PDB file of C-alpha atoms in Angstrom:
ATOM      1  CA  HIS A  68     -63.262 229.021 136.092  1.00  0.00           C
ATOM      2  CA  ARG A  69     -66.638 229.281 137.340  1.00  0.00           C
ATOM      3  CA  ASP A  70     -69.237 226.906 138.631  1.00  0.00           C
ATOM      4  CA  VAL A  71     -72.244 225.871 136.219  1.00  0.00           C
ATOM      5  CA  ASP A  72     -74.965 223.255 135.520  1.00  0.00           C
ATOM      6  CA  LEU A  73     -73.742 221.010 132.744  1.00  0.00           C
ATOM      7  CA  TYR A  74     -76.100 218.407 131.019  1.00  0.00           C
ATOM      8  CA  LEU A  75     -76.788 216.449 127.963  1.00  0.00           C
ATOM      9  CA  LYS A  76     -79.846 215.982 126.065  1.00  0.00           C
ATOM     10  CA  ARG A  77     -80.084 212.796 124.428  1.00  0.00           C
ATOM     11  CA  LYS A  78     -83.015 212.500 121.467  1.00  0.00           C
ATOM     12  CA  LYS A  79     -84.069 208.838 121.108  1.00  0.00           C
ATOM     13  CA  TYR A  80     -87.204 207.835 119.054  1.00  0.00           C
ATOM     14  CA  GLU A  81     -89.116 204.970 120.878  1.00  0.00           C
ATOM     15  CA  LYS A  82     -92.560 203.555 119.779  1.00  0.00           C
ATOM     16  CA  GLY A  83     -93.468 206.359 117.379  1.00  0.00           C
ATOM     17  CA  LYS A  84     -92.304 209.165 120.088  1.00  0.00           C
ATOM     18  CA  ASN A  85     -89.123 211.457 120.079  1.00  0.00           C
ATOM     19  CA  ILE A  86     -88.052 210.927 123.680  1.00  0.00           C
ATOM     20  CA  VAL A  87     -85.455 213.372 125.294  1.00  0.00           C
ATOM     21  CA  LYS A  88     -83.337 212.053 128.229  1.00  0.00           C
ATOM     22  CA  LYS A  89     -81.245 214.385 130.409  1.00  0.00           C
ATOM     23  CA  LEU A  90     -77.971 213.045 132.172  1.00  0.00           C
ATOM     24  CA  GLU A  91     -76.632 215.910 134.542  1.00  0.00           C
ATOM     25  CA  SER A  92     -73.106 216.282 135.421  1.00  0.00           C
ATOM     26  CA  LYS A  93     -72.714 215.725 139.443  1.00  0.00           C
ATOM     27  CA  ARG A  94     -70.157 218.502 139.566  1.00  0.00           C
ATOM     28  CA  ARG A  95     -70.241 222.494 138.339  1.00  0.00           C
ATOM     29  CA  GLY A  96     -66.634 222.974 137.884  1.00  0.00           C
ATOM     30  CA  PHE A  97     -66.214 224.408 134.160  1.00  0.00           C
ATOM     31  CA  LEU A  98     -62.940 225.859 132.828  1.00  0.00           C
ATOM     32  CA  PHE A  99     -62.539 227.895 129.593  1.00  0.00           C
ATOM     33  CA  THR A 100     -59.152 226.726 128.050  1.00  0.00           C
ATOM     34  CA  HIS A 101     -57.238 228.130 124.695  1.00  0.00           C
ATOM     35  CA  SER A 102     -58.360 224.763 123.131  1.00  0.00           C
ATOM     36  CA  GLY A 103     -62.072 224.340 124.516  1.00  0.00           C
ATOM     37  CA  PHE A 104     -63.632 223.767 127.582  1.00  0.00           C
ATOM     38  CA  SER A 105     -62.362 221.410 130.595  1.00  0.00           C
ATOM     39  CA  GLY A 106     -62.990 221.011 134.070  1.00  0.00           C
ATOM     40  CA  PRO A 107     -64.732 218.456 136.226  1.00  0.00           C
ATOM     41  CA  SER A 108     -68.402 218.753 134.877  1.00  0.00           C
ATOM     42  CA  VAL A 109     -67.060 218.599 131.432  1.00  0.00           C
ATOM     43  CA  LEU A 110     -64.771 215.350 132.045  1.00  0.00           C
ATOM     44  CA  ASP A 111     -67.927 214.059 134.176  1.00  0.00           C
ATOM     45  CA  LEU A 112     -69.857 213.627 130.897  1.00  0.00           C
ATOM     46  CA  SER A 113     -67.432 213.538 128.115  1.00  0.00           C
ATOM     47  CA  HIS A 114     -67.464 209.508 127.777  1.00  0.00           C
ATOM     48  CA  HIS A 115     -71.142 209.646 127.097  1.00  0.00           C
ATOM     49  CA  VAL A 116     -70.301 211.986 123.768  1.00  0.00           C
ATOM     50  CA  ILE A 117     -67.268 210.435 123.019  1.00  0.00           C
ATOM     51  CA  LYS A 118     -69.150 206.924 122.534  1.00  0.00           C
ATOM     52  CA  SER A 119     -72.066 208.786 120.337  1.00  0.00           C
ATOM     53  CA  PRO A 120     -71.461 212.074 119.302  1.00  0.00           C
ATOM     54  CA  ASP A 121     -74.296 212.640 117.509  1.00  0.00           C
ATOM     55  CA  ALA A 122     -76.741 211.178 119.756  1.00  0.00           C
ATOM     56  CA  PHE A 123     -76.265 214.041 122.203  1.00  0.00           C
ATOM     57  CA  GLU A 124     -76.524 217.821 122.978  1.00  0.00           C
ATOM     58  CA  MET A 125     -74.411 219.456 125.263  1.00  0.00           C
ATOM     59  CA  ARG A 126     -76.115 222.284 127.206  1.00  0.00           C
ATOM     60  CA  VAL A 127     -75.269 224.651 130.146  1.00  0.00           C
ATOM     61  CA  ASN A 128     -76.866 226.729 132.571  1.00  0.00           C
ATOM     62  CA  TRP A 129     -74.319 229.510 133.273  1.00  0.00           C
ATOM     63  CA  THR A 130     -75.379 230.430 136.969  1.00  0.00           C
ATOM     64  CA  GLY A 131     -77.883 227.663 137.892  1.00  0.00           C
ATOM     65  CA  ARG A 132     -80.361 230.121 137.993  1.00  0.00           C
ATOM     66  CA  THR A 133     -83.968 229.063 136.874  1.00  0.00           C
ATOM     67  CA  LYS A 134     -85.812 230.661 133.983  1.00  0.00           C
ATOM     68  CA  SER A 135     -88.385 232.422 136.272  1.00  0.00           C
ATOM     69  CA  PHE A 136     -85.608 233.907 138.279  1.00  0.00           C
ATOM     70  CA  TRP A 137     -84.285 235.776 134.874  1.00  0.00           C
ATOM     71  CA  GLU A 138     -87.717 236.835 134.009  1.00  0.00           C
ATOM     72  CA  ASP A 139     -88.386 238.454 137.557  1.00  0.00           C
ATOM     73  CA  PHE A 140     -84.687 239.851 137.208  1.00  0.00           C
ATOM     74  CA  PHE A 141     -84.997 241.503 133.888  1.00  0.00           C
ATOM     75  CA  ARG A 142     -88.507 243.007 134.824  1.00  0.00           C
ATOM     76  CA  SER A 143     -87.258 244.508 138.109  1.00  0.00           C
ATOM     77  CA  SER A 144     -84.020 245.795 136.308  1.00  0.00           C
ATOM     78  CA  GLU A 145     -85.950 247.120 133.554  1.00  0.00           C
ATOM     79  CA  ASN A 146     -88.043 249.407 136.478  1.00  0.00           C
ATOM     80  CA  ASN A 147     -85.319 250.112 138.520  1.00  0.00           C
ATOM     81  CA  SER A 148     -82.123 250.756 135.567  1.00  0.00           C
ATOM     82  CA  GLY A 149     -83.745 250.870 132.026  1.00  0.00           C
ATOM     83  CA  LYS A 150     -80.810 252.976 130.937  1.00  0.00           C
ATOM     84  CA  LEU A 151     -78.397 250.515 131.710  1.00  0.00           C
ATOM     85  CA  LYS A 152     -76.734 248.394 129.157  1.00  0.00           C
ATOM     86  CA  ILE A 153     -78.136 244.462 129.192  1.00  0.00           C
ATOM     87  CA  SER A 154     -74.893 243.308 129.459  1.00  0.00           C
ATOM     88  CA  ASN A 155     -73.634 245.659 132.535  1.00  0.00           C
ATOM     89  CA  SER A 156     -76.939 244.406 134.510  1.00  0.00           C
ATOM     90  CA  LEU A 157     -75.840 241.062 134.313  1.00  0.00           C
ATOM     91  CA  ARG A 158     -72.287 241.894 136.276  1.00  0.00           C
ATOM     92  CA  LYS A 159     -73.725 240.452 139.655  1.00  0.00           C
ATOM     93  CA  GLU A 160     -73.943 237.039 138.113  1.00  0.00           C
ATOM     94  CA  PHE A 161     -71.431 236.892 135.276  1.00  0.00           C
ATOM     95  CA  PRO A 162     -67.847 237.670 134.418  1.00  0.00           C
ATOM     96  CA  HIS A 163     -68.361 241.047 132.100  1.00  0.00           C
ATOM     97  CA  ARG A 164     -66.466 239.091 129.107  1.00  0.00           C
ATOM     98  CA  LEU A 165     -69.166 236.308 129.157  1.00  0.00           C
ATOM     99  CA  ALA A 166     -72.069 238.609 129.485  1.00  0.00           C
ATOM    100  CA  VAL A 167     -70.965 240.779 126.450  1.00  0.00           C
ATOM    101  CA  ALA A 168     -70.363 237.455 124.593  1.00  0.00           C
ATOM    102  CA  LEU A 169     -73.899 236.267 125.328  1.00  0.00           C
ATOM    103  CA  CYS A 170     -75.253 239.693 124.628  1.00  0.00           C
ATOM    104  CA  SER A 171     -73.446 239.870 121.446  1.00  0.00           C
ATOM    105  CA  GLU A 172     -74.688 236.504 120.290  1.00  0.00           C
ATOM    106  CA  ALA A 173     -78.367 237.293 120.883  1.00  0.00           C
ATOM    107  CA  SER A 174     -77.635 240.812 119.134  1.00  0.00           C
ATOM    108  CA  MET A 175     -78.237 242.828 122.206  1.00  0.00           C
ATOM    109  CA  GLU A 176     -74.550 243.855 122.672  1.00  0.00           C
ATOM    110  CA  GLU A 177     -75.703 247.919 122.490  1.00  0.00           C
ATOM    111  CA  LYS A 178     -79.357 247.459 123.716  1.00  0.00           C
ATOM    112  CA  THR A 179     -80.277 248.925 127.241  1.00  0.00           C
ATOM    113  CA  LEU A 180     -82.695 247.052 129.504  1.00  0.00           C
ATOM    114  CA  SER A 181     -85.691 249.745 128.358  1.00  0.00           C
ATOM    115  CA  GLN A 182     -85.345 248.464 125.053  1.00  0.00           C
ATOM    116  CA  LEU A 183     -85.514 244.678 125.918  1.00  0.00           C
ATOM    117  CA  THR A 184     -88.768 243.191 124.275  1.00  0.00           C
ATOM    118  CA  LYS A 185     -90.391 240.100 125.300  1.00  0.00           C
ATOM    119  CA  LEU A 186     -88.839 238.502 122.468  1.00  0.00           C
ATOM    120  CA  ASP A 187     -85.660 239.415 123.462  1.00  0.00           C
ATOM    121  CA  ARG A 188     -86.116 238.374 126.726  1.00  0.00           C
ATOM    122  CA  ASP A 189     -87.496 235.070 126.076  1.00  0.00           C
ATOM    123  CA  ARG A 190     -84.189 234.590 123.520  1.00  0.00           C
ATOM    124  CA  LEU A 191     -81.818 235.912 126.243  1.00  0.00           C
ATOM    125  CA  ILE A 192     -82.856 233.778 128.950  1.00  0.00           C
ATOM    126  CA  GLU A 193     -82.663 230.677 126.910  1.00  0.00           C
ATOM    127  CA  LEU A 194     -79.023 231.604 126.219  1.00  0.00           C
ATOM    128  CA  LEU A 195     -78.502 232.190 130.222  1.00  0.00           C
ATOM    129  CA  THR A 196     -80.132 228.650 131.125  1.00  0.00           C
ATOM    130  CA  ASP A 197     -79.819 226.560 128.236  1.00  0.00           C
ATOM    131  CA  TYR A 198     -76.863 227.512 125.813  1.00  0.00           C
ATOM    132  CA  PRO A 199     -75.945 224.546 123.625  1.00  0.00           C
ATOM    133  CA  PHE A 200     -72.662 223.436 122.841  1.00  0.00           C
ATOM    134  CA  GLN A 201     -71.499 222.405 119.550  1.00  0.00           C
ATOM    135  CA  VAL A 202     -69.069 219.497 120.417  1.00  0.00           C
ATOM    136  CA  SER A 203     -66.500 218.986 117.387  1.00  0.00           C
ATOM    137  CA  GLY A 204     -63.965 216.670 119.123  1.00  0.00           C
ATOM    138  CA  ASN A 205     -61.870 215.634 122.115  1.00  0.00           C
ATOM    139  CA  GLY A 206     -58.292 215.959 123.456  1.00  0.00           C
ATOM    140  CA  GLY A 207     -57.820 212.189 122.604  1.00  0.00           C
ATOM    141  CA  TYR A 208     -55.466 209.804 124.737  1.00  0.00           C
ATOM    142  CA  ALA A 209     -52.743 212.085 125.431  1.00  0.00           C
ATOM    143  CA  ARG A 210     -54.990 214.213 127.306  1.00  0.00           C
ATOM    144  CA  ALA A 211     -57.248 211.599 128.928  1.00  0.00           C
ATOM    145  CA  GLU A 212     -57.931 211.521 132.585  1.00  0.00           C
ATOM    146  CA  VAL A 213     -58.632 207.840 132.556  1.00  0.00           C
ATOM    147  CA  THR A 214     -59.573 205.165 129.522  1.00  0.00           C
ATOM    148  CA  GLY A 215     -62.762 203.540 128.912  1.00  0.00           C
ATOM    149  CA  GLY A 216     -63.183 199.861 127.659  1.00  0.00           C
ATOM    150  CA  GLY A 217     -61.198 197.167 128.537  1.00  0.00           C
ATOM    151  CA  VAL A 218     -61.936 193.252 129.265  1.00  0.00           C
ATOM    152  CA  SER A 219     -65.702 192.745 130.514  1.00  0.00           C
ATOM    153  CA  LEU A 220     -66.050 192.441 134.184  1.00  0.00           C
ATOM    154  CA  THR A 221     -68.357 189.311 133.489  1.00  0.00           C
ATOM    155  CA  ASN A 222     -65.223 187.578 132.238  1.00  0.00           C
ATOM    156  CA  VAL A 223     -63.221 188.182 135.547  1.00  0.00           C
ATOM    157  CA  ASN A 224     -63.707 186.536 138.959  1.00  0.00           C
ATOM    158  CA  PRO A 225     -64.051 189.132 141.007  1.00  0.00           C
ATOM    159  CA  LYS A 226     -62.897 187.747 144.484  1.00  0.00           C
ATOM    160  CA  THR A 227     -59.550 186.778 142.829  1.00  0.00           C
ATOM    161  CA  MET A 228     -59.290 189.369 139.530  1.00  0.00           C
ATOM    162  CA  GLU A 229     -58.546 185.862 137.678  1.00  0.00           C
ATOM    163  CA  SER A 230     -59.703 185.719 134.250  1.00  0.00           C
ATOM    164  CA  ARG A 231     -62.544 183.467 133.520  1.00  0.00           C
ATOM    165  CA  ILE A 232     -61.463 182.654 129.962  1.00  0.00           C
ATOM    166  CA  HIS A 233     -57.843 182.327 130.815  1.00  0.00           C
ATOM    167  CA  PRO A 234     -57.033 180.573 134.183  1.00  0.00           C
ATOM    168  CA  GLY A 235     -53.888 181.807 135.645  1.00  0.00           C
ATOM    169  CA  LEU A 236     -54.212 185.374 134.002  1.00  0.00           C
ATOM    170  CA  PHE A 237     -54.877 188.010 136.424  1.00  0.00           C
ATOM    171  CA  LEU A 238     -56.349 191.447 135.407  1.00  0.00           C
ATOM    172  CA  CYS A 239     -56.487 194.778 137.191  1.00  0.00           C
ATOM    173  CA  GLY A 240     -56.863 198.696 136.951  1.00  0.00           C
ATOM    174  CA  GLU A 241     -57.649 200.426 133.343  1.00  0.00           C
ATOM    175  CA  ILE A 242     -57.192 196.974 131.181  1.00  0.00           C
ATOM    176  CA  LEU A 243     -60.983 196.418 132.755  1.00  0.00           C
ATOM    177  CA  ASP A 244     -64.198 197.905 131.403  1.00  0.00           C
ATOM    178  CA  ALA A 245     -64.495 200.310 134.563  1.00  0.00           C
ATOM    179  CA  PHE A 246     -63.777 203.948 135.309  1.00  0.00           C
ATOM    180  CA  GLY A 247     -65.323 206.461 137.294  1.00  0.00           C
ATOM    181  CA  ARG A 248     -65.216 210.011 137.476  1.00  0.00           C
ATOM    182  CA  ILE A 249     -62.080 211.869 138.011  1.00  0.00           C
ATOM    183  CA  GLY A 250     -61.097 212.530 141.729  1.00  0.00           C
ATOM    184  CA  GLY A 251     -59.365 209.619 142.709  1.00  0.00           C
ATOM    185  CA  PHE A 252     -61.870 207.150 142.037  1.00  0.00           C
ATOM    186  CA  ASN A 253     -59.711 205.504 139.436  1.00  0.00           C
ATOM    187  CA  PHE A 254     -56.548 205.357 141.467  1.00  0.00           C
ATOM    188  CA  TYR A 255     -58.638 203.665 143.919  1.00  0.00           C
ATOM    189  CA  TRP A 256     -60.172 201.116 141.631  1.00  0.00           C
ATOM    190  CA  ALA A 257     -56.244 200.407 140.150  1.00  0.00           C
ATOM    191  CA  TRP A 258     -54.982 200.209 143.584  1.00  0.00           C
ATOM    192  CA  VAL A 259     -57.610 197.810 145.171  1.00  0.00           C
ATOM    193  CA  THR A 260     -57.729 195.376 142.063  1.00  0.00           C
ATOM    194  CA  GLY A 261     -54.209 195.734 141.514  1.00  0.00           C
ATOM    195  CA  ARG A 262     -53.551 194.191 145.182  1.00  0.00           C
ATOM    196  CA  LEU A 263     -56.103 191.749 145.051  1.00  0.00           C
ATOM    197  CA  ALA A 264     -54.769 190.488 141.582  1.00  0.00           C
ATOM    198  CA  GLY A 265     -50.950 190.554 143.076  1.00  0.00           C
ATOM    199  CA  ILE A 266     -52.009 188.761 146.117  1.00  0.00           C
ATOM    200  CA  CYS A 267     -54.113 185.860 144.206  1.00  0.00           C
ATOM    201  CA  SER A 268     -51.561 185.405 141.746  1.00  0.00           C
ATOM    202  CA  ALA A 269     -48.825 184.980 144.354  1.00  0.00           C
ATOM    203  CA  ALA A 270     -51.127 182.304 146.199  1.00  0.00           C
ATOM    204  CA  GLU A 271     -51.145 180.252 142.873  1.00  0.00           C
TER     205      GLU A 271
END
């Protein structure tokens, strides 16, 4: 587990221009699992990707540090610890295995700080601050924390939870097209709407 800045980039073509919109996770918890990635930051954004998997690029900033921080970091490290391996220099900020994996992906696993060229540095900083994830699938219904979709809220009276289309039918919880991020919000929604639907249906 580690805290990261996770976000989605959505590319849209509007009025003859490519427009990139950014959706950020509100939380930073990120987990490496045997079957993929998980944690609050991933789950906060997953519903966007599931709806339109080809419309988004998932990116991660592994530490939340800016590009200018890493530029200063490598320049300072080159001057003070030039013989140190790049992966070892990152230990203060990264778990060692992750640092080695990122350096390996950048073809710098054996390079020292003194061997770091400007092109190397730019490539490595890109991987540290804007690493692209290829989304290949999801855990499906069996692993879902909450379901999306359902009966539109416009078809329900919010004061009673009664269907506007079928009078006498009361709806609540996940059957409605409403869901929130994990952390108790969906339980709260289910309890509040369930209580309201129960009280109002009993009064009929």
